Amino acid sequence: MSVHWFRPIGLILLSLGLGSLSIGCTNQVTTSQPAAQPGGITLPDMAPAALLPSPSATPNTIAGLLKTWPRYQSPQAGFSVAFPAKPQEETSRVPTEVGPAEVIMLRYQDRPAKRFYLFAHNRFPVPAGTGLDVVKALDASRDSIAKGISAKVVSEKPLQQSGFQGRDLELSRTGGFAARVRIFYANGIWYRAIVAAEDGKLKVPQVQAFFDSIQLMSPTEPRKPNTAPAQSNPSPTGTPRP
C-alpha cells in the first residue's frame, strides 16, 4: 500500500480522530488550500520539497537533524514543531452537531524514504455547560484513527506532553504499512502528530526527531470554539535553528 493514499479525505480521517466521539461529525468535509493573506500561515522561502534530496539522507542523529530542520510555531494555536522540509498546509472545516470544527494540517511527504509526516490541530467543539472526559476522548480518537486507516493498534502508551495528557500509539496493517501517532488535548485544542511509513520502518532517527521537536504551550490568542474560525497563524522562528 503506497503512501499516495494520503489525499484530503484520507488526511482528515487520519488526523481528525473525532468520528467516534459523542459529538458526531457528518460526512460533509470541505478542504481548501488557503491563499496568502494577513494573519495567514507563513513558511520559510525554501525550494519545494520535490526538488530537494531526501532529508532522511543526512545527518543521522536526532540532535543533528533538529539543527537543520525548519521549525514552525503558532502562538495562537499553542505549538511548535520541526519538519524535515517545508510542509504543505491544508485547512478543512468539518461540520459537527455543535458547530464547525476547523482542522489545520501541516504535512510533508518524504518520497525517497517512503514516509509521511503530519501535524494537525483543531479546537474541540464542546457544547456549552458540558465538560470533556479527556481519557474517553483520547480512547475515541485512537479508535477513530485506527478505523480511518484500516490499521490495528499494536502499541499504546500514556504520556505527558508539556504537562498535558496524551497517547503514543503505533499502528500497522498488512502489507508492511505502519504509523506512529501522538494525540494530545491541551487548552481546548486537539493536536495530532503522525508519521506513516510505507515500509513499516518507524525506528529511525527522523521519526523520533519529529516527535521530540513538538512543544505545546498556552495559546496567546486562542480561537473561540463553535464560531466561524479564523485562519491559524503559524510562523517560522526564522531559518532552521542554529
XYZ file of N, CA and C in Angstrom:
726
model
N 0.853 -1.192 0.000
C 0.000 0.000 0.000
C 0.886 1.239 0.000
N 0.678 2.114 -0.960
C 1.524 3.282 -1.101
C 1.018 4.414 -0.222
N 1.959 5.276 0.189
C 1.550 6.431 0.978
C 0.825 7.455 0.119
N 0.678 7.202 -1.189
C -0.073 8.124 -2.034
C -1.550 8.161 -1.662
N -2.008 7.245 -0.796
C -3.414 7.264 -0.377
C -3.741 8.471 0.484
N -2.717 9.218 0.922
C -2.968 10.373 1.778
C -3.486 11.542 0.946
N -4.723 11.449 0.526
C -5.412 12.535 -0.141
C -6.228 13.283 0.910
N -6.839 14.443 0.556
C -7.538 15.222 1.572
C -8.490 14.436 2.457
N -9.346 13.561 1.899
C -10.290 12.842 2.738
C -9.547 11.895 3.671
N -8.517 11.195 3.135
C -7.733 10.307 3.976
C -7.013 11.051 5.074
N -6.537 12.247 4.755
C -5.871 13.065 5.761
C -6.812 13.401 6.900
N -8.036 13.740 6.558
C -8.987 14.120 7.591
C -9.338 12.925 8.456
N -9.577 11.777 7.830
C -9.879 10.575 8.602
C -8.740 10.241 9.550
N -7.505 10.428 9.064
C -6.344 10.101 9.878
C -6.137 11.107 10.992
N -6.293 12.390 10.667
C -5.894 13.426 11.617
C -6.987 13.853 12.574
N -8.242 13.778 12.152
C -9.292 14.346 12.975
C -9.530 13.550 14.244
N -9.741 12.246 14.102
C -9.924 11.402 15.274
C -11.124 11.773 16.115
N -12.180 12.274 15.483
C -13.369 12.676 16.223
C -14.580 11.819 15.888
N -14.445 10.928 14.916
C -15.598 10.242 14.358
C -16.396 9.442 15.353
N -15.751 8.859 16.372
C -16.490 8.005 17.295
C -16.777 8.680 18.626
N -16.533 9.998 18.709
C -16.848 10.707 19.940
C -18.346 10.967 20.022
N -18.810 11.291 21.204
C -20.240 11.510 21.391
C -20.731 12.691 20.578
N -19.838 13.641 20.313
C -20.200 14.753 19.450
C -19.851 14.322 18.043
N -20.819 13.921 17.261
C -20.557 13.293 15.972
C -20.238 14.303 14.902
N -19.523 13.827 13.878
C -19.232 14.627 12.711
C -20.026 14.070 11.541
N -20.489 14.922 10.659
C -21.167 14.448 9.470
C -20.138 14.056 8.435
N -20.595 13.574 7.306
C -19.681 13.170 6.247
C -19.322 14.319 5.329
N -19.848 15.524 5.601
C -19.559 16.654 4.750
C -18.252 17.282 5.191
N -17.288 17.337 4.264
C -15.973 17.866 4.589
C -15.553 18.815 3.490
N -15.030 19.961 3.865
C -14.540 20.920 2.891
C -13.062 21.125 3.121
N -12.266 20.978 2.065
C -10.822 21.129 2.162
C -10.382 22.250 1.247
N -9.466 23.072 1.707
C -9.019 24.182 0.882
C -7.543 24.417 1.069
N -6.933 25.021 0.057
C -5.564 25.488 0.142
C -5.634 26.988 0.386
N -5.319 27.492 1.596
C -5.521 28.898 1.911
C -4.653 29.807 1.066
N -5.236 30.919 0.650
C -4.463 31.910 -0.083
C -3.673 32.743 0.906
N -2.575 33.344 0.407
C -1.775 34.201 1.263
C -2.619 35.402 1.675
N -2.620 35.720 2.948
C -3.405 36.829 3.446
C -2.845 37.241 4.794
N -3.158 38.461 5.233
C -2.687 38.873 6.553
C -3.177 37.907 7.618
N -2.261 37.481 8.461
C -2.620 36.537 9.504
C -2.601 35.104 9.048
N -2.314 34.880 7.761
C -2.264 33.519 7.259
C -0.969 32.848 7.631
N -0.864 31.577 7.296
C 0.327 30.817 7.641
C 1.524 31.313 6.844
N 2.670 31.381 7.456
C 3.885 31.831 6.805
C 4.951 30.770 6.965
N 5.555 30.374 5.853
C 6.587 29.353 5.873
C 7.868 29.922 5.279
N 9.030 29.335 5.596
C 10.283 29.840 5.055
C 10.303 29.774 3.541
N 11.011 30.695 2.901
C 11.148 30.709 1.451
C 12.191 29.679 1.060
N 11.744 28.451 0.829
C 12.629 27.342 0.527
C 12.195 26.704 -0.773
N 13.100 25.964 -1.408
C 12.739 25.223 -2.609
C 11.692 24.181 -2.274
N 10.752 23.910 -3.210
C 9.772 22.846 -2.952
C 10.458 21.549 -2.593
N 9.841 20.795 -1.695
C 10.453 19.562 -1.211
C 10.748 18.594 -2.339
N 9.922 18.619 -3.416
C 10.125 17.685 -4.517
C 11.452 17.923 -5.229
N 12.015 19.142 -5.099
C 13.264 19.470 -5.766
C 14.478 19.221 -4.884
N 14.256 18.826 -3.653
C 15.344 18.622 -2.710
C 15.659 17.149 -2.553
N 16.902 16.812 -2.193
C 17.182 15.420 -1.851
C 16.420 15.032 -0.608
N 16.248 13.749 -0.409
C 15.509 13.285 0.758
C 16.174 13.779 2.031
N 15.430 14.452 2.930
C 16.018 14.898 4.191
C 16.412 13.744 5.075
N 15.993 12.536 4.701
C 16.345 11.375 5.510
C 17.780 10.934 5.258
N 18.449 11.571 4.279
C 19.796 11.144 3.919
C 20.797 11.461 5.026
N 21.014 12.736 5.341
C 21.940 13.149 6.382
C 21.367 14.371 7.066
N 21.778 14.679 8.287
C 22.536 13.837 9.211
C 21.693 12.703 9.759
N 22.313 11.868 10.588
C 21.631 10.674 11.073
C 21.498 10.612 12.587
N 21.630 11.725 13.265
C 21.380 11.764 14.704
C 20.211 12.705 14.953
N 19.498 12.472 16.033
C 18.349 13.320 16.337
C 18.787 14.766 16.530
N 19.856 14.969 17.291
C 20.342 16.329 17.526
C 20.760 16.994 16.227
N 21.433 16.238 15.368
C 21.862 16.791 14.094
C 20.694 17.152 13.198
N 19.684 16.313 13.177
C 18.502 16.589 12.367
C 17.798 17.854 12.827
N 17.640 17.997 14.140
C 16.911 19.144 14.659
C 17.683 20.449 14.513
N 18.968 20.368 14.226
C 19.742 21.573 13.938
C 19.508 22.061 12.515
N 19.056 21.167 11.642
C 18.896 21.527 10.236
C 17.441 21.632 9.795
N 16.544 20.985 10.511
C 15.135 21.026 10.112
C 14.520 22.397 10.409
N 13.682 22.930 9.521
C 12.964 24.176 9.818
C 11.927 23.955 10.912
N 11.855 24.902 11.826
C 10.899 24.809 12.943
C 9.792 25.839 12.752
N 8.575 25.431 13.036
C 7.410 26.287 12.903
C 6.724 26.435 14.252
N 6.167 27.613 14.484
C 5.460 27.812 15.735
C 4.196 28.618 15.481
N 3.204 28.379 16.286
C 1.959 29.137 16.231
C 1.592 29.547 17.647
N 1.890 30.779 18.042
C 1.473 31.230 19.366
C -0.041 31.152 19.540
N -0.796 31.412 18.459
C -2.253 31.373 18.553
C -2.760 29.968 18.837
N -2.148 28.964 18.209
C -2.582 27.577 18.396
C -1.758 26.855 19.452
N -0.748 27.523 20.004
C -0.028 26.974 21.144
C 0.874 25.799 20.853
N 1.607 25.815 19.730
C 2.503 24.696 19.452
C 3.695 25.161 18.631
N 4.734 24.347 18.643
C 5.820 24.459 17.678
C 6.257 23.052 17.326
N 6.754 22.880 16.097
C 7.134 21.562 15.605
C 8.126 21.741 14.464
N 9.023 20.784 14.298
C 10.000 20.819 13.215
C 9.679 19.730 12.200
N 9.866 20.048 10.927
C 9.663 19.109 9.830
C 10.976 18.897 9.083
N 11.106 17.764 8.371
C 12.318 17.536 7.585
C 12.521 18.578 6.496
N 11.431 19.122 5.958
C 11.487 20.146 4.921
C 10.179 20.918 4.970
N 10.062 21.917 4.111
C 8.872 22.753 4.101
C 7.613 21.918 3.866
N 6.661 21.943 4.789
C 5.429 21.172 4.603
C 4.387 21.964 3.821
N 3.363 21.264 3.411
C 2.194 21.897 2.812
C 1.153 22.120 3.899
N 0.308 23.116 3.679
C -0.767 23.398 4.632
C -2.115 23.111 3.992
N -3.014 22.527 4.759
C -4.392 22.346 4.325
C -5.313 22.727 5.473
N -6.433 23.313 5.132
C -7.440 23.671 6.116
C -8.743 22.987 5.751
N -9.341 22.280 6.695
C -10.600 21.581 6.456
C -11.610 21.988 7.513
N -12.835 22.202 7.092
C -13.908 22.525 8.029
C -14.874 21.358 8.058
N -15.042 20.790 9.239
C -15.876 19.607 9.406
C -17.100 19.981 10.236
N -18.298 19.873 9.680
C -19.500 20.184 10.464
C -19.690 19.191 11.608
N -20.096 19.681 12.760
C -20.450 18.827 13.891
C -21.798 19.286 14.430
N -22.301 18.581 15.415
C -23.608 18.900 15.976
C -23.635 20.235 16.695
N -22.469 20.724 17.092
C -22.430 21.967 17.866
C -21.685 23.079 17.141
N -21.432 22.899 15.869
C -20.760 23.928 15.107
C -19.579 23.378 14.341
N -19.023 24.171 13.424
C -17.934 23.685 12.587
C -16.632 23.536 13.364
N -15.907 22.476 13.042
C -14.561 22.284 13.581
C -13.589 22.481 12.431
N -12.701 23.438 12.569
C -11.710 23.712 11.536
C -10.417 22.984 11.882
N -9.933 22.174 10.973
C -8.714 21.403 11.183
C -7.605 22.012 10.339
N -6.513 22.397 10.989
C -5.335 22.915 10.301
C -4.311 21.794 10.234
N -3.834 21.476 9.035
C -2.894 20.376 8.850
C -1.628 20.864 8.165
N -0.488 20.513 8.717
C 0.809 20.683 8.066
C 1.303 19.289 7.705
N 1.684 19.081 6.452
C 2.072 17.733 6.036
C 3.274 17.778 5.103
N 4.073 16.745 5.182
C 5.248 16.617 4.319
C 5.440 15.152 3.960
N 5.691 14.881 2.689
C 5.908 13.512 2.233
C 7.346 13.353 1.751
N 8.104 12.492 2.422
C 9.476 12.161 2.041
C 9.404 10.935 1.133
N 9.312 11.171 -0.164
C 9.091 10.066 -1.102
C 10.239 9.063 -1.127
N 11.509 9.515 -1.174
C 12.589 8.516 -1.197
C 12.581 7.590 0.018
N 12.238 8.128 1.188
C 12.216 7.316 2.406
C 10.868 6.632 2.632
N 9.885 6.935 1.775
C 8.550 6.329 1.882
C 7.910 6.622 3.236
N 8.073 7.894 3.661
C 7.470 8.317 4.924
C 6.639 9.577 4.719
N 5.641 9.718 5.571
C 4.709 10.840 5.508
C 4.580 11.437 6.903
N 4.739 12.767 7.010
C 4.686 13.471 8.291
C 3.466 14.397 8.304
N 2.768 14.412 9.417
C 1.580 15.253 9.542
C 1.472 15.798 10.960
N 1.170 17.093 11.065
C 0.812 17.688 12.352
C -0.500 18.422 12.142
N -1.503 18.088 12.946
C -2.832 18.683 12.786
C -3.348 19.168 14.128
N -4.153 20.208 14.084
C -4.760 20.701 15.321
C -6.107 21.334 15.021
N -6.974 21.316 16.001
C -8.270 21.979 15.888
C -8.866 22.204 17.269
N -9.662 23.253 17.361
C -10.452 23.479 18.566
C -11.494 22.380 18.665
N -11.700 21.862 19.880
C -12.682 20.795 20.053
C -14.027 21.402 20.432
N -15.061 21.171 19.606
C -16.365 21.781 19.887
C -17.113 21.062 20.998
N -17.114 21.640 22.177
C -17.824 21.059 23.322
C -19.060 21.907 23.600
N -20.233 21.306 23.706
C -21.448 22.090 23.965
C -21.333 22.888 25.259
N -21.937 24.052 25.264
C -21.921 24.899 26.464
C -22.522 24.153 27.646
N -21.875 24.304 28.801
C -22.388 23.687 30.011
C -21.993 22.243 30.197
N -21.163 21.719 29.295
C -20.706 20.335 29.424
C -19.194 20.305 29.542
N -18.676 19.211 30.042
C -17.238 19.030 30.154
C -16.761 17.964 29.190
N -15.470 17.742 29.173
C -14.886 16.732 28.297
C -14.114 15.731 29.140
N -14.440 14.465 29.005
C -13.675 13.399 29.636
C -12.486 13.112 28.728
N -11.319 13.630 29.101
C -10.157 13.555 28.223
C -9.749 12.111 27.952
N -9.801 11.251 28.973
C -9.405 9.856 28.784
C -10.303 9.180 27.756
N -11.612 9.361 27.903
C -12.540 8.758 26.944
C -12.364 9.358 25.554
N -12.090 10.654 25.506
C -11.893 11.300 24.214
C -10.630 10.791 23.529
N -9.561 10.568 24.302
C -8.341 10.001 23.731
C -8.597 8.592 23.210
N -9.369 7.811 23.962
C -9.727 6.465 23.502
C -10.481 6.529 22.176
N -11.451 7.429 22.113
C -12.260 7.543 20.905
C -11.434 8.030 19.720
N -10.523 8.955 19.980
C -9.658 9.453 18.917
C -8.759 8.339 18.388
N -8.201 7.552 19.288
C -7.392 6.388 18.901
C -8.181 5.441 18.010
N -9.384 5.104 18.447
C -10.198 4.155 17.691
C -10.586 4.707 16.326
N -10.882 5.998 16.281
C -11.283 6.614 15.024
C -10.136 6.642 14.026
N -8.933 6.964 14.506
C -7.770 6.982 13.620
C -7.485 5.586 13.084
N -7.499 4.589 13.962
C -7.240 3.212 13.527
C -8.262 2.770 12.486
N -9.519 3.101 12.721
C -10.566 2.724 11.774
C -10.398 3.457 10.453
N -10.019 4.735 10.524
C -9.881 5.538 9.319
C -8.822 5.036 8.365
N -7.778 4.381 8.887
C -6.715 3.873 8.015
C -6.692 2.349 7.982
N -7.744 1.724 8.508
C -7.875 0.251 8.490
C -6.647 -0.421 9.085
N -6.197 0.094 10.222
C -4.997 -0.431 10.870
C -5.322 -0.904 12.279
N -4.418 -1.696 12.833
C -4.565 -2.240 14.175
C -3.578 -1.558 15.113
N -4.045 -1.197 16.298
C -3.156 -0.615 17.307
C -2.305 -1.730 17.900
N -0.987 -1.630 17.736
C -0.088 -2.670 18.236
C 0.672 -2.214 19.474
N 0.651 -0.912 19.750
C 1.339 -0.385 20.930
C 0.640 0.893 21.357
N 0.467 1.063 22.665
C -0.175 2.268 23.180
C 0.410 2.606 24.544
N 0.841 3.857 24.698
C 1.412 4.307 25.959
C 0.824 5.661 26.334
N 0.435 5.834 27.602
C 0.048 7.176 28.054
C 1.295 8.032 28.193
N 1.158 9.304 27.990
C 2.314 10.182 28.155
C 1.847 11.569 28.528
N 2.802 12.368 28.957
C 2.569 13.764 29.266
C 3.397 14.591 28.295
N 2.757 15.491 27.601
C 3.463 16.391 26.696
C 3.304 17.804 27.232
N 4.397 18.371 27.705
C 4.357 19.713 28.289
C 3.326 19.802 29.404
N 3.154 18.685 30.143
C 2.223 18.658 31.256
C 0.798 18.305 30.891
N 0.522 18.028 29.611
C -0.824 17.701 29.163
C -0.925 16.213 28.841
N -2.123 15.656 29.058
C -2.337 14.236 28.805
C -2.288 13.923 27.312
N -1.762 12.736 27.008
C -1.724 12.316 25.618
C -1.519 10.827 25.499
N -1.422 10.364 24.272
C -1.173 8.958 23.962
C -0.105 8.869 22.882
N 0.697 7.826 22.985
C 1.675 7.494 21.950
C 1.272 6.135 21.402
N 0.940 6.078 20.115
C 0.414 4.863 19.501
C 1.287 4.403 18.350
N 1.303 3.098 18.138
C 1.835 2.533 16.905
C 0.750 1.668 16.295
N 0.573 1.804 14.983
C -0.438 1.058 14.262
C 0.197 0.360 13.076
N -0.380 -0.743 12.667
C 0.133 -1.453 11.500
C -1.009 -2.136 10.776
N -0.737 -2.511 9.547
C -1.702 -3.283 8.777
C -0.936 -4.158 7.796
N -1.616 -5.072 7.171
C -0.963 -5.996 6.248
C -0.333 -5.225 5.099
N 0.781 -5.755 4.606
C 1.490 -5.104 3.519
C 2.694 -4.320 3.974
N 2.938 -4.267 5.301
C 4.126 -3.589 5.814
C 3.899 -2.178 6.297
N 2.747 -1.585 5.993
C 2.470 -0.215 6.410
C 2.415 -0.109 7.937
N 2.996 0.972 8.471
C 2.931 1.243 9.908
C 2.870 2.748 10.126
N 2.321 3.141 11.256
C 2.233 4.558 11.591
C 2.442 4.738 13.082
N 3.058 5.854 13.421
C 3.183 6.248 14.819
C 2.392 7.525 15.009
N 1.629 7.590 16.083
C 0.706 8.698 16.303
C 0.830 9.194 17.736
N 0.849 10.498 17.894
C 0.720 11.101 19.220
C -0.501 12.004 19.214
N -1.320 11.848 20.242
C -2.547 12.625 20.383
C -2.478 13.376 21.704
N -2.798 14.662 21.676
C -2.800 15.470 22.895
C -4.041 16.339 22.933
N -4.479 16.622 24.142
C -5.548 17.599 24.338
C -5.033 18.625 25.327
N -4.966 19.879 24.912
C -4.427 20.926 25.774
C -5.116 22.243 25.475
N -5.566 22.923 26.523
C -6.148 24.256 26.381
C -7.289 24.295 25.366
N -8.095 23.228 25.343
C -9.239 23.199 24.441
C -8.906 22.859 23.005
N -7.682 22.410 22.739
C -7.253 22.107 21.373
C -6.807 20.651 21.291
N -7.228 19.977 20.216
C -6.719 18.640 19.909
C -5.512 18.784 19.000
N -4.447 18.050 19.331
C -3.254 18.005 18.488
C -3.009 16.559 18.084
N -2.655 16.328 16.824
C -2.264 15.002 16.356
C -0.965 15.126 15.577
N 0.009 14.319 15.936
C 1.270 14.234 15.202
C 1.389 12.811 14.680
N 1.633 12.664 13.388
C 1.591 11.351 12.756
C 2.761 11.193 11.796
N 3.419 10.043 11.873
C 4.370 9.636 10.840
C 3.920 8.281 10.328
N 3.722 8.170 9.030
C 3.336 6.908 8.403
C 4.483 6.427 7.528
N 4.791 5.144 7.609
C 5.892 4.557 6.841
C 5.357 3.433 5.973
N 5.518 3.576 4.676
C 5.036 2.552 3.753
C 5.723 1.217 3.998
N 7.012 1.271 4.371
C 7.765 0.036 4.598
C 7.739 -0.403 6.063
N 7.029 0.329 6.906
C 6.908 -0.039 8.310
C 8.073 0.366 9.185
N 9.059 1.075 8.642
C 10.253 1.427 9.401
C 10.029 2.724 10.177
N 9.734 2.575 11.450
C 9.497 3.720 12.320
C 10.622 3.949 13.326
N 11.497 2.962 13.501
C 12.575 3.065 14.489
C 13.805 3.708 13.858
N 13.625 4.925 13.374
C 14.719 5.648 12.731
C 14.811 7.035 13.358
N 15.990 7.687 13.306
C 16.154 8.988 13.957
C 15.189 10.050 13.451
N 14.857 10.010 12.156
C 13.983 11.038 11.594
C 12.603 11.031 12.253
N 12.085 9.842 12.509
C 10.768 9.736 13.137
C 10.822 10.250 14.571
N 11.840 9.830 15.315
C 11.951 10.273 16.707
C 12.203 11.772 16.790
N 12.993 12.304 15.851
C 13.269 13.739 15.857
C 11.986 14.543 15.677
N 11.121 14.089 14.797
C 9.852 14.781 14.576
C 9.044 14.852 15.869
N 8.911 13.726 16.554
C 8.125 13.716 17.789
C 8.826 14.479 18.912
N 10.152 14.385 18.973
C 10.894 15.116 20.004
C 10.789 16.628 19.820
N 10.545 17.067 18.594
C 10.524 18.504 18.313
C 9.252 19.191 18.797
N 8.215 18.418 19.103
C 6.912 19.002 19.435
C 6.960 19.702 20.790
N 6.481 20.915 20.820
C 6.343 21.669 22.065
C 4.939 22.255 22.116
N 4.274 22.096 23.258
C 2.962 22.691 23.471
C 3.077 23.794 24.504
N 2.257 24.801 24.358
C 2.287 25.949 25.260
C 0.867 26.497 25.356
N 0.672 27.483 26.186
C -0.641 28.108 26.282
C -0.829 29.048 25.100
N -1.908 28.890 24.341
C -2.138 29.794 23.212
C -2.261 31.230 23.689
N -1.647 32.153 22.942
C -1.719 33.560 23.324
C -3.048 34.177 22.915
N -3.591 33.719 21.800
C -4.866 34.242 21.323
C -5.718 33.081 20.841
N -6.193 32.223 21.743
C -6.956 31.051 21.304
C -8.244 31.455 20.609
N -8.555 30.736 19.535
C -9.810 30.979 18.844
C -10.974 30.437 19.662
N -12.109 31.085 19.584
C -13.279 30.641 20.329
C -13.913 29.453 19.620
N -14.330 28.426 20.370
C -14.978 27.284 19.742
C -16.375 27.633 19.263
N -16.847 26.838 18.291
C -18.231 26.909 17.817
C -18.576 28.235 17.153
N -17.580 28.885 16.570
C -17.826 30.074 15.769
C -17.107 29.888 14.453
N -17.362 30.752 13.503
C -16.642 30.660 12.235
C -15.182 30.944 12.511
N -14.289 29.940 12.378
C -12.906 30.113 12.813
C -12.111 31.002 11.878
N -11.160 31.697 12.448
C -10.231 32.481 11.650
C -9.073 31.608 11.232
N -8.235 32.119 10.333
C -7.089 31.364 9.844
C -6.052 31.199 10.936
N -5.514 29.994 11.083
C -4.406 29.768 12.007
C -3.195 30.528 11.509
N -2.299 30.897 12.395
C -1.191 31.742 12.005
C 0.138 31.233 12.508
N 0.550 30.020 12.097
C 1.887 29.590 12.466
C 2.913 30.418 11.726
N 4.048 30.650 12.315
C 5.112 31.344 11.624
C 6.426 30.748 12.052
N 7.392 30.716 11.128
C 8.673 30.128 11.488
C 9.398 30.990 12.486
N 10.209 30.376 13.299
C 11.023 31.133 14.235
C 12.191 31.774 13.510
N 12.272 31.540 12.219
C 13.361 32.050 11.418
C 13.858 30.950 10.524
N 15.108 30.991 10.213
C 15.724 29.917 9.462
C 15.915 28.734 10.385
N 16.277 27.532 9.844
C 16.490 26.389 10.741
C 17.362 26.762 11.925
N 17.012 26.222 13.072
C 17.701 26.588 14.310
C 19.193 26.338 14.208
N 20.011 27.242 14.734
C 21.475 27.030 14.697
C 21.871 25.897 15.593
